[in-house]
């Protein structure tokens, strides 16, 4: 089942063909991941809420204005029906960087997503490297050139951040306990490269799904 590959570009125009592709993917898999430009949807919270409302509304056949967002005790967002006050039957997660939104929606379990520039130096020193990487991953990274190492760590980061966000513990989650190439039982992980006009390196996108867990 695809998670992050290939990601769909979500547009504010409801007549755009992408929404038909989104619906088809939703019917097949019950999980969709899409990216969107902040410049098209609006900045910060305003843009992210507009994106969530349009996407969730489209998937559940609800007017966008009926889709609201609340947060649980761990500050994790979840969608609600503004008219009834009830929680909607999907899980979602959102990431935002450098004017780019990434949204994941699932009816199969808890989902987490993350996006970062592929050339971002996330772990410049040994302390941060130990925080991000499993010991086995650190051994493999040691053999790479500096540029390849930077991109490989960014790829690992988005995958593990997605796991932490789906898990719900966020910053309390031990990233070094997870190997990106060997997900924990019951989890699906995926990463993919997203080209961009902003940076030649593009972005790494990560998605994690904990199947069967409560939304």
GROMACS .gro file of C-alpha atoms in nm, residues 65-174:
model
  110
   65UNK     CA    1  -1.683   2.473   0.622
   66UNK     CA    2  -1.809   2.182   0.833
   67UNK     CA    3  -1.458   2.046   0.893
   68UNK     CA    4  -1.286   2.178   1.202
   69UNK     CA    5  -0.970   2.086   1.394
   70UNK     CA    6  -0.927   2.005   1.762
   71UNK     CA    7  -0.629   1.873   1.959
   72UNK     CA    8  -0.602   1.583   2.200
   73UNK     CA    9  -0.423   1.591   2.535
   74UNK     CA   10  -0.089   1.546   2.357
   75UNK     CA   11  -0.166   1.837   2.122
   76UNK     CA   12  -0.216   1.603   1.827
   77UNK     CA   13  -0.476   1.739   1.579
   78UNK     CA   14  -0.792   1.555   1.482
   79UNK     CA   15  -1.086   1.659   1.261
   80UNK     CA   16  -1.437   1.728   1.388
   81UNK     CA   17  -1.772   1.803   1.228
   82UNK     CA   18  -1.848   2.165   1.321
   83UNK     CA   19  -2.221   2.104   1.282
   84UNK     CA   20  -2.253   1.802   1.513
   85UNK     CA   21  -1.939   1.842   1.726
   86UNK     CA   22  -1.850   1.477   1.659
   87UNK     CA   23  -1.505   1.351   1.572
   88UNK     CA   24  -1.475   1.259   1.205
   89UNK     CA   25  -1.377   0.897   1.122
   90UNK     CA   26  -1.027   0.969   0.990
   91UNK     CA   27  -0.684   1.036   1.135
   92UNK     CA   28  -0.464   1.313   0.998
   93UNK     CA   29  -0.126   1.473   1.039
   94UNK     CA   30   0.034   1.786   0.897
   95UNK     CA   31   0.391   1.908   0.847
   96UNK     CA   32   0.509   2.249   0.729
   97UNK     CA   33   0.848   2.379   0.619
   98UNK     CA   34   0.989   2.643   0.387
   99UNK     CA   35   0.645   2.746   0.252
  100UNK     CA   36   0.542   2.386   0.188
  101UNK     CA   37   0.261   2.187   0.355
  102UNK     CA   38   0.245   1.808   0.375
  103UNK     CA   39  -0.084   1.646   0.475
  104UNK     CA   40  -0.160   1.281   0.547
  105UNK     CA   41  -0.512   1.144   0.599
  106UNK     CA   42  -0.599   0.784   0.690
  107UNK     CA   43  -0.898   0.567   0.770
  108UNK     CA   44  -0.671   0.264   0.826
  109UNK     CA   45  -0.495   0.379   1.144
  110UNK     CA   46  -0.286   0.658   1.292
  111UNK     CA   47  -0.074   0.848   1.040
  112UNK     CA   48   0.228   1.076   1.077
  113UNK     CA   49   0.402   1.283   0.810
  114UNK     CA   50   0.709   1.502   0.793
  115UNK     CA   51   0.889   1.707   0.526
  116UNK     CA   52   1.237   1.864   0.525
  117UNK     CA   53   1.478   2.007   0.272
  118UNK     CA   54   1.702   1.729   0.149
  119UNK     CA   55   2.011   1.948   0.200
  120UNK     CA   56   1.930   2.047   0.559
  121UNK     CA   57   2.217   1.957   0.793
  122UNK     CA   58   2.009   1.802   1.069
  123UNK     CA   59   2.286   1.628   1.262
  124UNK     CA   60   2.609   1.831   1.227
  125UNK     CA   61   2.766   1.680   1.539
  126UNK     CA   62   2.790   1.343   1.715
  127UNK     CA   63   2.539   1.430   1.987
  128UNK     CA   64   2.258   1.504   1.739
  129UNK     CA   65   2.359   1.207   1.527
  130UNK     CA   66   2.319   0.978   1.828
  131UNK     CA   67   1.978   1.134   1.895
  132UNK     CA   68   1.852   1.071   1.541
  133UNK     CA   69   2.013   0.745   1.434
  134UNK     CA   70   2.008   0.384   1.544
  135UNK     CA   71   2.363   0.249   1.605
  136UNK     CA   72   2.340   0.036   1.290
  137UNK     CA   73   2.244   0.342   1.086
  138UNK     CA   74   2.538   0.541   1.221
  139UNK     CA   75   2.778   0.272   1.101
  140UNK     CA   76   2.637   0.292   0.746
  141UNK     CA   77   2.647   0.673   0.743
  142UNK     CA   78   3.015   0.677   0.837
  143UNK     CA   79   3.102   0.541   0.491
  144UNK     CA   80   2.931   0.822   0.297
  145UNK     CA   81   3.065   1.152   0.168
  146UNK     CA   82   2.958   1.461   0.363
  147UNK     CA   83   2.694   1.563   0.106
  148UNK     CA   84   2.551   1.212   0.078
  149UNK     CA   85   2.555   1.180   0.455
  150UNK     CA   86   2.360   1.506   0.499
  151UNK     CA   87   2.089   1.391   0.259
  152UNK     CA   88   2.076   1.041   0.409
  153UNK     CA   89   2.026   1.183   0.759
  154UNK     CA   90   1.748   1.413   0.632
  155UNK     CA   91   1.578   1.107   0.482
  156UNK     CA   92   1.608   0.915   0.810
  157UNK     CA   93   1.481   1.218   1.003
  158UNK     CA   94   1.154   1.258   0.811
  159UNK     CA   95   1.081   0.887   0.843
  160UNK     CA   96   1.140   0.883   1.217
  161UNK     CA   97   0.960   1.211   1.281
  162UNK     CA   98   0.661   1.064   1.099
  163UNK     CA   99   0.673   0.763   1.333
  164UNK     CA  100   0.696   0.988   1.639
  165UNK     CA  101   0.399   1.194   1.522
  166UNK     CA  102   0.184   0.889   1.445
  167UNK     CA  103   0.283   0.738   1.780
  168UNK     CA  104   0.163   1.053   1.955
  169UNK     CA  105   0.458   1.106   2.188
  170UNK     CA  106   0.630   1.360   1.963
  171UNK     CA  107   0.947   1.495   2.127
  172UNK     CA  108   0.931   1.224   2.395
  173UNK     CA  109   0.976   0.952   2.134
  174UNK     CA  110   1.327   0.801   2.113
   0.00000   0.00000   0.00000
